[in-house]
Short mmCIF file of C-alpha atoms in Angstrom, two decimals:
data_model
loop_
_atom_site.label_atom_id
_atom_site.label_comp_id
_atom_site.label_asym_id
_atom_site.label_seq_id
_atom_site.Cartn_x
_atom_site.Cartn_y
_atom_site.Cartn_z
CA PRO A 1457 0.00 0.00 0.00
CA PRO A 1458 1.08 3.62 -0.47
CA TYR A 1459 1.04 4.20 3.31
CA THR A 1460 2.11 2.47 6.54
CA VAL A 1461 0.82 2.86 10.07
CA CYS A 1462 3.64 4.25 12.23
CA LYS A 1463 1.84 4.90 15.50
CA VAL A 1464 -1.64 4.46 16.92
CA PHE A 1465 -3.09 7.10 19.26
CA ALA A 1466 -6.28 6.24 21.14
CA SER A 1467 -8.67 9.18 21.07
CA LEU A 1468 -9.95 10.85 24.23
CA PRO A 1469 -13.08 13.04 24.06
CA GLN A 1470 -12.78 16.82 24.06
CA VAL A 1471 -14.86 18.11 26.97
CA GLU A 1472 -13.91 21.78 27.24
CA ARG A 1473 -12.94 24.40 24.71
CA GLY A 1474 -9.94 26.69 24.98
CA VAL A 1475 -7.67 24.67 27.26
CA SER A 1476 -4.99 22.10 26.56
CA LYS A 1477 -6.29 18.56 26.26
CA ILE A 1478 -4.75 15.16 25.67
CA ILE A 1479 -5.83 13.77 22.31
CA GLY A 1480 -4.23 10.37 22.68
CA GLY A 1481 -1.17 8.33 23.57
CA ASP A 1482 1.07 5.79 21.91
CA PRO A 1483 0.39 2.51 23.74
CA LYS A 1484 3.85 1.18 22.86
CA GLY A 1485 5.94 4.20 23.75
CA ASN A 1486 6.20 7.46 25.63
CA ASN A 1487 4.67 9.73 22.99
CA PHE A 1488 1.37 11.52 23.35
CA LEU A 1489 -0.58 14.11 21.41
CA TYR A 1490 -2.15 17.19 22.90
CA THR A 1491 -3.72 20.44 21.75
CA ASN A 1492 -2.32 23.84 22.63
CA GLY A 1493 -4.18 26.78 21.17
CA LYS A 1494 -4.45 26.13 17.44
CA CYS A 1495 -1.65 23.56 17.43
CA VAL A 1496 -1.50 19.81 17.90
CA ILE A 1497 1.76 18.85 19.61
CA LEU A 1498 3.49 15.48 19.65
CA ARG A 1499 5.32 15.21 22.98
CA ASN A 1500 7.84 12.60 24.12
CA ILE A 1501 8.37 11.93 27.84
CA ASP A 1502 11.73 10.36 28.71
CA ASP A 1503 11.81 11.14 32.43
CA HIS A 1504 10.07 7.94 33.55
CA SER A 1505 11.97 4.65 33.81
CA ARG A 1506 8.89 2.49 33.15
CA PHE A 1507 5.62 2.70 31.25
CA VAL A 1508 3.61 5.91 31.57
CA ASN A 1509 0.10 4.84 32.61
CA CYS A 1510 -1.66 8.19 32.72
CA VAL A 1511 -1.22 11.78 31.48
CA ARG A 1512 -3.65 14.51 32.57
CA PHE A 1513 -3.76 18.28 31.91
CA SER A 1514 -4.97 20.50 34.72
CA PRO A 1515 -8.41 22.00 34.05
CA ASP A 1516 -6.88 25.47 33.52
CA GLY A 1517 -4.39 24.06 31.00
CA ASN A 1518 -1.34 25.50 32.75
CA ARG A 1519 0.16 22.17 33.81
CA PHE A 1520 0.02 18.51 33.00
CA ALA A 1521 0.97 15.51 35.13
CA THR A 1522 2.29 12.09 34.17
CA ALA A 1523 2.05 8.92 36.27
CA SER A 1524 4.07 5.80 35.68
CA ALA A 1525 4.65 2.22 36.71
CA ASP A 1526 7.91 3.46 38.27
CA GLY A 1527 5.94 5.08 41.13
CA GLN A 1528 6.73 8.62 39.96
CA ILE A 1529 4.46 11.57 39.20
CA TYR A 1530 6.03 14.42 37.20
CA ILE A 1531 4.49 17.86 36.77
CA TYR A 1532 5.18 19.81 33.55
CA ASP A 1533 4.45 23.31 32.33
CA GLY A 1534 1.39 23.06 30.11
CA LYS A 1535 2.63 25.60 27.56
CA THR A 1536 6.39 24.99 27.33
CA GLY A 1537 6.42 21.31 28.27
CA GLU A 1538 9.28 21.88 30.71
CA LYS A 1539 9.41 19.67 33.81
CA VAL A 1540 8.42 21.55 36.96
CA CYS A 1541 8.89 18.94 39.69
CA ALA A 1542 8.56 15.32 40.79
CA LEU A 1543 5.83 14.90 43.38
CA GLY A 1544 7.13 13.39 46.59
CA GLY A 1545 10.74 13.69 45.52
CA SER A 1546 12.24 10.31 44.66
CA LYS A 1547 8.87 8.49 44.63
CA ALA A 1548 5.22 9.44 44.93
CA HIS A 1549 4.06 5.88 45.70
CA ASP A 1550 5.72 2.61 46.68
CA GLY A 1551 4.04 0.87 43.74
CA GLY A 1552 3.09 1.63 40.17
CA ILE A 1553 0.66 4.51 39.69
CA TYR A 1554 -2.29 3.69 37.46
CA ALA A 1555 -4.36 6.87 37.48
CA ILE A 1556 -4.34 10.56 38.42
CA SER A 1557 -7.07 13.20 38.47
CA TRP A 1558 -6.87 16.97 38.98
CA SER A 1559 -9.00 18.98 41.37
CA PRO A 1560 -11.41 21.42 39.66
CA ASP A 1561 -9.28 24.41 40.75
CA SER A 1562 -6.07 22.85 39.30
CA THR A 1563 -4.19 23.08 42.61
CA HIS A 1564 -4.39 19.48 43.82
CA LEU A 1565 -3.96 16.04 42.30
CA LEU A 1566 -5.48 12.69 43.27
CA SER A 1567 -3.42 9.56 42.55
CA ALA A 1568 -4.21 5.83 42.65
CA SER A 1569 -1.51 3.19 43.07
CA GLY A 1570 -0.81 -0.51 43.20
CA ASP A 1571 0.62 0.05 46.69
CA LYS A 1572 -3.05 -0.06 47.87
CA THR A 1573 -3.26 3.66 48.60
CA SER A 1574 -4.65 6.80 47.03
CA LYS A 1575 -3.15 10.22 47.77
CA ILE A 1576 -4.06 13.88 47.49
CA TRP A 1577 -1.15 16.14 46.50
CA ASP A 1578 -0.82 19.90 46.86
CA VAL A 1579 0.94 20.53 43.57
CA ASN A 1580 1.98 24.12 44.37
CA VAL A 1581 4.04 23.13 47.41
CA ASN A 1582 4.82 19.54 46.33
CA SER A 1583 3.47 17.81 49.41
CA VAL A 1584 1.04 15.06 50.37
CA VAL A 1585 -2.18 16.40 51.88
CA SER A 1586 -3.88 13.05 52.58
CA THR A 1587 -3.09 9.36 52.20
CA PHE A 1588 -6.00 6.92 51.91
CA PRO A 1589 -5.00 3.35 52.90
CA MET A 1590 -7.45 1.05 51.09
CA GLY A 1591 -6.55 -2.35 52.56
CA SER A 1592 -3.89 -5.04 52.62
CA THR A 1593 -4.91 -7.63 50.00
CA VAL A 1594 -4.09 -7.85 46.31
CA LEU A 1595 -7.65 -6.83 45.50
CA ASP A 1596 -7.14 -3.53 47.34
CA GLN A 1597 -4.74 -2.19 44.71
CA GLN A 1598 -6.05 1.11 43.34
CA LEU A 1599 -6.45 1.16 39.56
CA GLY A 1600 -8.48 4.29 38.89
CA CYS A 1601 -9.52 7.62 40.40
CA LEU A 1602 -11.72 10.63 39.69
CA TRP A 1603 -12.03 14.09 41.23
CA GLN A 1604 -15.48 15.35 40.24
CA LYS A 1605 -16.53 18.60 41.94
CA ASP A 1606 -16.58 17.72 45.68
CA HIS A 1607 -16.46 13.96 45.12
CA LEU A 1608 -13.24 11.95 45.23
CA LEU A 1609 -13.51 8.38 43.96
CA SER A 1610 -11.10 5.51 43.53
CA VAL A 1611 -11.54 2.07 41.97
CA SER A 1612 -10.01 -1.04 43.52
CA LEU A 1613 -8.82 -4.14 41.68
CA SER A 1614 -11.82 -5.90 43.23
CA GLY A 1615 -14.02 -3.59 41.15
CA TYR A 1616 -15.30 -1.75 44.22
CA ILE A 1617 -15.80 2.03 43.88
CA ASN A 1618 -14.64 3.99 46.93
CA TYR A 1619 -15.95 7.44 47.92
CA LEU A 1620 -12.94 8.94 49.69
CA ASP A 1621 -13.38 11.03 52.85
CA ARG A 1622 -10.93 13.93 53.10
CA ASN A 1623 -11.85 14.38 56.76
CA ASN A 1624 -11.24 10.72 57.62
CA PRO A 1625 -8.77 9.16 55.15
CA SER A 1626 -8.73 5.83 57.01
CA LYS A 1627 -12.33 4.98 56.06
CA PRO A 1628 -14.23 5.68 52.82
CA LEU A 1629 -17.54 7.53 53.05
CA ARG A 1630 -19.12 4.80 50.97
CA VAL A 1631 -18.06 1.73 49.03
CA ILE A 1632 -20.10 0.57 46.06
CA LYS A 1633 -19.66 -3.18 45.80
CA GLY A 1634 -20.77 -5.83 43.38
CA HIS A 1635 -19.52 -8.58 41.14
CA SER A 1636 -16.71 -7.87 38.72
CA LYS A 1637 -16.86 -11.32 37.12
CA SER A 1638 -19.61 -13.38 35.55
CA ILE A 1639 -22.42 -14.45 37.88
CA GLN A 1640 -23.24 -18.12 37.69
CA CYS A 1641 -26.16 -18.54 40.08
CA LEU A 1642 -28.56 -16.83 42.47
CA THR A 1643 -31.26 -17.53 45.01
CA VAL A 1644 -33.59 -15.45 47.18
CA HIS A 1645 -34.60 -15.57 50.84
CA LYS A 1646 -36.45 -13.45 53.40
CA ASN A 1647 -34.39 -12.53 56.43
CA GLY A 1648 -35.67 -10.29 59.24
CA GLY A 1649 -38.68 -9.20 57.22
CA LYS A 1650 -36.56 -8.14 54.24
CA SER A 1651 -36.11 -9.96 50.96
CA TYR A 1652 -32.51 -10.59 49.97
CA ILE A 1653 -30.93 -11.79 46.77
CA TYR A 1654 -27.85 -14.01 46.98
CA SER A 1655 -25.59 -14.29 43.96
CA GLY A 1656 -22.48 -16.33 43.31
CA THR A 1657 -19.54 -15.88 40.98
CA GLY A 1658 -16.05 -17.16 41.12
CA LEU A 1659 -13.55 -16.72 38.32
CA PHE A 1660 -10.00 -15.37 38.59
CA LEU A 1661 -9.08 -13.71 41.90
CA ASN A 1662 -12.32 -13.38 43.79
CA PRO A 1663 -14.79 -16.26 43.98
CA ALA A 1664 -17.51 -14.61 46.02
CA LEU A 1665 -21.05 -14.67 47.31
CA HIS A 1666 -22.88 -11.36 47.51
CA TYR A 1667 -26.12 -10.47 49.21
CA TRP A 1668 -28.37 -7.68 47.97
CA ASP A 1669 -31.20 -5.82 49.65
CA SER A 1670 -33.95 -6.27 47.06
CA GLU A 1671 -35.48 -2.85 47.83
CA THR A 1672 -32.42 -0.58 48.02
CA GLY A 1673 -29.83 -2.49 45.97
CA GLU A 1674 -27.32 -2.13 48.82
CA ASN A 1675 -25.04 -5.16 48.90
CA ASP A 1676 -21.93 -6.67 50.39
CA SER A 1677 -19.92 -9.86 50.16
CA PHE A 1678 -19.81 -12.63 52.74
CA ALA A 1679 -17.03 -12.28 55.30
CA GLY A 1680 -14.24 -14.80 55.85
CA LYS A 1681 -12.56 -17.22 53.49
CA GLY A 1682 -15.08 -19.09 51.39
CA HIS A 1683 -15.04 -20.96 48.11
CA THR A 1684 -11.80 -20.91 46.13
CA ASN A 1685 -13.34 -21.49 42.71
CA GLN A 1686 -16.53 -20.84 40.76
CA VAL A 1687 -19.78 -21.13 42.71
CA SER A 1688 -21.97 -23.35 40.53
CA ARG A 1689 -25.30 -23.45 42.37
CA MET A 1690 -26.85 -22.26 45.62
CA THR A 1691 -30.09 -22.68 47.53
CA VAL A 1692 -31.50 -21.99 51.01
CA ASP A 1693 -32.64 -24.75 53.38
CA GLU A 1694 -35.48 -24.67 55.91
CA SER A 1695 -33.18 -23.57 58.74
CA GLY A 1696 -32.05 -20.41 56.90
CA GLN A 1697 -28.66 -21.66 55.77
CA LEU A 1698 -27.27 -20.92 52.34
CA ILE A 1699 -26.02 -24.13 50.75
CA SER A 1700 -23.59 -23.58 47.89
CA CYS A 1701 -21.56 -25.95 45.74
CA SER A 1702 -18.40 -24.98 43.93
CA MET A 1703 -15.79 -26.18 41.47
CA ASP A 1704 -13.44 -26.31 44.48
CA ASP A 1705 -15.10 -29.71 45.23
CA THR A 1706 -16.94 -28.51 48.32
CA VAL A 1707 -20.45 -27.85 49.54
CA ARG A 1708 -20.68 -25.03 52.08
CA TYR A 1709 -23.35 -24.35 54.70
CA THR A 1710 -23.37 -20.65 55.60
CA SER A 1711 -25.68 -18.91 58.08
CA LEU A 1712 -27.68 -16.13 56.44
CA THR A 1713 -27.82 -14.39 59.80
CA LEU A 1714 -24.04 -14.22 60.19
CA ARG A 1715 -23.07 -14.11 56.49
CA ASP A 1716 -19.61 -15.23 57.49
CA TYR A 1717 -17.82 -18.32 56.21
CA SER A 1718 -15.72 -18.63 59.36
CA GLY A 1719 -16.59 -21.64 61.50
CA GLN A 1720 -19.30 -22.76 59.09
CA GLY A 1721 -19.89 -26.26 57.75
CA VAL A 1722 -17.90 -27.51 54.77
CA VAL A 1723 -18.41 -30.89 53.10
CA LYS A 1724 -15.51 -32.08 50.97
CA LEU A 1725 -16.55 -34.16 47.96
CA ASP A 1726 -14.60 -36.72 45.97
CA VAL A 1727 -15.42 -35.13 42.62
CA GLN A 1728 -16.57 -31.75 41.35
CA PRO A 1729 -20.20 -30.84 42.13
CA LYS A 1730 -22.47 -29.27 39.51
CA CYS A 1731 -25.77 -28.73 41.30
CA VAL A 1732 -27.31 -28.96 44.77
CA ALA A 1733 -30.92 -29.13 45.95
CA VAL A 1734 -32.37 -29.27 49.46
CA GLY A 1735 -35.37 -30.91 51.08
CA PRO A 1736 -36.93 -30.90 54.55
CA GLY A 1737 -35.30 -32.75 57.43
CA GLY A 1738 -31.73 -31.63 56.78
CA TYR A 1739 -31.40 -33.44 53.45
CA ALA A 1740 -29.43 -32.17 50.47
CA VAL A 1741 -28.70 -33.91 47.19
CA VAL A 1742 -25.59 -33.01 45.22
CA VAL A 1743 -25.05 -33.91 41.57
CA CYS A 1744 -21.36 -34.31 40.77
CA ILE A 1745 -19.43 -35.43 37.71
CA GLY A 1746 -20.47 -39.08 37.40
CA GLN A 1747 -21.87 -39.24 40.92
CA ILE A 1748 -24.97 -38.45 43.01
CA VAL A 1749 -24.40 -37.72 46.71
CA LEU A 1750 -26.96 -37.61 49.53
CA LEU A 1751 -26.16 -35.35 52.50
CA LYS A 1752 -27.93 -35.45 55.86
CA ASP A 1753 -27.22 -32.78 58.49
CA GLN A 1754 -24.06 -31.63 56.68
CA ARG A 1755 -22.59 -35.12 56.33
CA LYS A 1756 -22.28 -37.49 53.40
CA CYS A 1757 -24.45 -40.51 54.06
CA PHE A 1758 -24.88 -42.14 50.63
CA SER A 1759 -23.61 -41.91 47.07
CA ILE A 1760 -24.44 -43.45 43.73
CA ASP A 1761 -21.20 -43.90 41.81
CA ASN A 1762 -21.22 -44.39 38.04
CA PRO A 1763 -25.01 -44.17 37.69
CA GLY A 1764 -24.83 -45.19 34.01
CA TYR A 1765 -25.48 -41.68 32.68
CA GLU A 1766 -24.07 -38.21 33.29
CA PRO A 1767 -26.21 -36.40 35.90
CA GLU A 1768 -26.43 -32.63 35.37
CA VAL A 1769 -29.11 -31.10 37.60
CA VAL A 1770 -31.27 -32.06 40.57
CA ALA A 1771 -34.47 -31.02 42.38
CA VAL A 1772 -36.06 -32.35 45.58
CA HIS A 1773 -39.86 -32.57 45.86
CA PRO A 1774 -41.23 -30.20 48.55
CA GLY A 1775 -42.58 -33.26 50.36
CA GLY A 1776 -39.01 -34.47 50.77
CA ASP A 1777 -39.54 -38.01 49.53
CA THR A 1778 -38.63 -37.80 45.83
CA VAL A 1779 -35.54 -36.59 44.00
CA ALA A 1780 -35.53 -35.74 40.26
CA VAL A 1781 -32.15 -35.91 38.51
CA GLY A 1782 -31.79 -34.60 34.96
CA GLY A 1783 -29.18 -36.18 32.72
CA ALA A 1784 -27.15 -35.30 29.66
CA ASP A 1785 -28.88 -38.21 27.93
CA GLY A 1786 -32.15 -36.27 27.79
CA ASN A 1787 -33.91 -38.14 30.60
CA VAL A 1788 -35.02 -37.32 34.13
CA ARG A 1789 -34.74 -40.14 36.67
CA LEU A 1790 -36.66 -40.34 39.93
CA TYR A 1791 -35.15 -41.49 43.23
CA SER A 1792 -36.71 -41.98 46.66
CA ILE A 1793 -35.06 -40.82 49.88
CA LEU A 1794 -35.23 -43.73 52.31
CA GLY A 1795 -33.52 -42.80 55.57
CA THR A 1796 -29.89 -42.39 54.60
CA THR A 1797 -30.11 -43.95 51.13
CA LEU A 1798 -31.35 -43.12 47.66
CA LYS A 1799 -33.40 -45.70 45.79
CA ASP A 1800 -33.77 -45.59 42.00
CA GLU A 1801 -37.50 -45.83 41.22
CA GLY A 1802 -36.75 -47.06 37.71
CA LYS A 1803 -38.89 -44.34 36.12
CA LEU A 1804 -37.67 -42.30 33.14
CA LEU A 1805 -39.16 -38.97 32.12
CA GLU A 1806 -38.18 -38.02 28.58
CA ALA A 1807 -37.18 -34.47 27.76
CA LYS A 1808 -36.60 -33.21 24.21
CA GLY A 1809 -32.84 -32.93 24.63
CA PRO A 1810 -30.00 -32.94 27.21
CA VAL A 1811 -31.52 -31.70 30.49
CA THR A 1812 -30.20 -28.33 31.69
CA ASP A 1813 -32.46 -27.63 34.69
CA VAL A 1814 -35.33 -29.13 36.69
CA ALA A 1815 -37.68 -27.50 39.21
CA TYR A 1816 -40.71 -28.59 41.23
CA SER A 1817 -43.58 -26.14 41.72
CA HIS A 1818 -43.84 -24.95 45.33
CA ASP A 1819 -46.98 -27.00 45.92
CA GLY A 1820 -45.25 -30.08 44.52
CA ALA A 1821 -47.91 -30.64 41.85
CA PHE A 1822 -45.67 -30.20 38.79
CA LEU A 1823 -42.11 -30.81 37.65
CA ALA A 1824 -40.70 -28.50 34.97
CA VAL A 1825 -37.78 -29.69 32.86
CA CYS A 1826 -35.82 -27.56 30.39
CA ASP A 1827 -33.31 -28.82 27.86
CA ALA A 1828 -30.67 -27.93 25.32
CA SER A 1829 -33.24 -28.36 22.52
CA LYS A 1830 -34.98 -25.09 23.54
CA VAL A 1831 -38.02 -26.78 25.09
CA VAL A 1832 -39.63 -26.76 28.54
CA THR A 1833 -41.65 -29.87 29.42
CA VAL A 1834 -43.95 -29.91 32.45
CA PHE A 1835 -44.94 -33.19 34.10
CA SER A 1836 -47.92 -33.72 36.42
CA VAL A 1837 -46.79 -35.38 39.67
CA ALA A 1838 -50.26 -36.54 40.75
CA ASP A 1839 -50.81 -38.24 37.38
CA GLY A 1840 -47.74 -40.41 37.72
CA TYR A 1841 -45.48 -37.79 36.13
CA SER A 1842 -47.42 -37.81 32.87
CA GLU A 1843 -46.59 -35.04 30.41
CA ASN A 1844 -48.82 -32.03 31.15
CA ASN A 1845 -47.67 -29.53 28.54
CA VAL A 1846 -44.76 -28.51 26.32
CA PHE A 1847 -43.54 -24.91 25.97
CA TYR A 1848 -41.73 -23.60 22.88
CA GLY A 1849 -40.35 -20.12 22.30
CA HIS A 1850 -36.63 -19.90 23.04
CA HIS A 1851 -34.27 -19.62 20.09
CA ALA A 1852 -31.32 -21.25 21.84
CA LYS A 1853 -30.49 -23.61 24.70
CA ILE A 1854 -32.46 -22.99 27.89
CA VAL A 1855 -30.27 -22.98 31.00
CA CYS A 1856 -32.46 -22.13 34.02
CA LEU A 1857 -35.97 -22.44 35.43
CA ALA A 1858 -37.88 -21.05 38.41
CA TRP A 1859 -41.49 -21.37 39.56
CA SER A 1860 -43.53 -18.38 40.72
CA PRO A 1861 -44.95 -18.63 44.26
CA ASP A 1862 -48.42 -18.70 42.66
CA ASN A 1863 -47.64 -22.15 41.14
CA GLU A 1864 -49.43 -20.98 37.97
CA HIS A 1865 -46.43 -19.40 36.27
CA PHE A 1866 -42.76 -20.22 35.82
CA ALA A 1867 -39.84 -18.44 34.17
CA SER A 1868 -37.09 -19.74 31.91
CA GLY A 1869 -33.84 -18.13 30.78
CA GLY A 1870 -31.66 -19.10 27.86
CA MET A 1871 -28.57 -18.66 25.77
CA ASP A 1872 -30.69 -16.43 23.50
CA MET A 1873 -30.51 -13.75 26.24
CA MET A 1874 -34.28 -13.99 26.61
CA VAL A 1875 -36.53 -14.69 29.57
CA TYR A 1876 -40.00 -16.15 29.18
CA VAL A 1877 -42.65 -16.18 31.88
CA TRP A 1878 -45.02 -19.02 31.05
CA THR A 1879 -48.61 -19.71 32.10
CA LEU A 1880 -48.98 -23.35 33.13
CA SER A 1881 -52.46 -23.85 31.73
CA ASP A 1882 -51.79 -22.15 28.38
CA PRO A 1883 -48.37 -22.27 26.64
CA GLU A 1884 -49.48 -19.47 24.29
CA THR A 1885 -50.05 -17.02 27.16
CA ARG A 1886 -46.58 -15.83 28.02
CA VAL A 1887 -44.51 -12.77 28.87
CA LYS A 1888 -41.42 -12.37 26.71
CA ILE A 1889 -38.46 -10.31 27.95
CA GLN A 1890 -36.21 -9.85 24.95
CA ASP A 1891 -32.53 -9.05 25.50
CA ALA A 1892 -32.99 -9.41 29.26
CA HIS A 1893 -29.21 -9.24 29.48
CA ARG A 1894 -27.75 -7.80 26.29
CA LEU A 1895 -24.13 -8.79 26.74
CA HIS A 1896 -24.45 -12.41 27.86
CA HIS A 1897 -26.98 -15.18 28.32
CA VAL A 1898 -29.21 -15.47 31.36
CA SER A 1899 -27.46 -17.77 33.85
CA SER A 1900 -29.97 -17.95 36.72
CA LEU A 1901 -33.33 -16.62 37.90
CA ALA A 1902 -35.59 -16.65 40.96
CA TRP A 1903 -38.84 -15.10 42.19
CA LEU A 1904 -39.02 -12.61 45.07
CA ASP A 1905 -42.83 -12.70 44.99
CA GLU A 1906 -45.63 -13.42 42.53
CA HIS A 1907 -44.87 -10.34 40.46
CA THR A 1908 -41.13 -9.80 40.96
CA LEU A 1909 -38.56 -11.83 39.05
CA VAL A 1910 -34.79 -11.62 39.56
CA THR A 1911 -32.35 -12.56 36.80
CA THR A 1912 -28.60 -12.64 36.51
CA SER A 1913 -26.05 -13.22 33.80
CA HIS A 1914 -22.40 -13.53 32.89
CA ASP A 1915 -22.54 -9.76 32.35
CA ALA A 1916 -22.02 -9.51 36.16
CA SER A 1917 -25.36 -7.79 36.76
CA VAL A 1918 -28.46 -8.65 38.79
CA LYS A 1919 -31.81 -7.33 37.55
CA GLU A 1920 -35.27 -7.15 39.08
CA TRP A 1921 -38.34 -7.29 36.84
CA THR A 1922 -41.95 -6.47 37.66
CA ILE A 1923 -44.18 -9.00 35.89
CA THR A 1924 -47.80 -8.20 35.08
CA TYR A 1925 -50.18 -10.60 33.39
#
């Protein structure tokens, strides 16, 4: 071609006329472009010994600051480009600096560092005004910051957004928390008269369970050291304990009153669990890779090894006597709980494809089964699990099911990013929520009440929907 690309400069938006602004920076070097009057200037910074992570002009355009992985912040004259000073002398932070932000009056600078602190600098006298210690773990590294009018914010590696308090640097005014990784599962429970949503994630650095106030959206994570890998499924038993299974080969029992992993029950399994369901009397059934395990009062009491098919999902009848296990072979098998054993009833319920979720209605009258062939099949328990109705509508694999408390409706979520709310008696009467989660498929859903549905997704968000019929 008659041209070659020499450098790439990522564009930053122009937000104010008449003052110097960064246009962009070379991601592979120390060059950056900025405007000055009617000129566009290409500037090279050689003062830093490591990568420059951030360059910011002061709002009045008189100075600009650079922050680097070498822990240095340099201040330059905005018109001549001459270096004015190095904040803090030899080093501004003990770790790399990832972001800086000027105060509106151009006299102070906020910095965020991998040394787990943020700092306010008085640029005129080259001194630290405040140091904000943000914690001691890897996830407390500070990766971003913003000074917006009277608000000072920093962003931690955990994804938490911290409102910094200039009057009390040791404690943020507020911390906005949430998941920063894909959410795999959720459940709901009423605690102290309030409805809470519990969601589980678990990739990379922070496998976590969060609890959300369904009315305010306020949330926090469980305290203590919990699961060390992805949380695959969770549910709440009759005693108010959250039971969660994880790819770390454990099932955890965690009090929803304490919301602290410390001193709580942990059951170690021989193989990786995929799904867990609970019944009355302290029973829980765990579906693992090639194995079905029965738990009683937080102890393993029975297992079916090599069941002859690959179990995927499980549900326990509200009466506590029957267990439905969905398999990758497209069948649902029924088991009876007899004391501390599981007995195969020898009954097969045929789905239309590999089973992806199963759920009993709250009154125990129906069993809903969804599959990879985009179909939901409902079986009537009282009629010997005969097929009651079949529901079509999804355009891709269905992955989750949940019954409304009214036992007349149930919701399904799929890989097509859609949620359907179905009417049991009429498959054609349905509520369709298109693009319920635009970025990723719906991974789990649950009902807060007869008209409030909660969904979650690998887009790391939790949504509440008001359903009207």
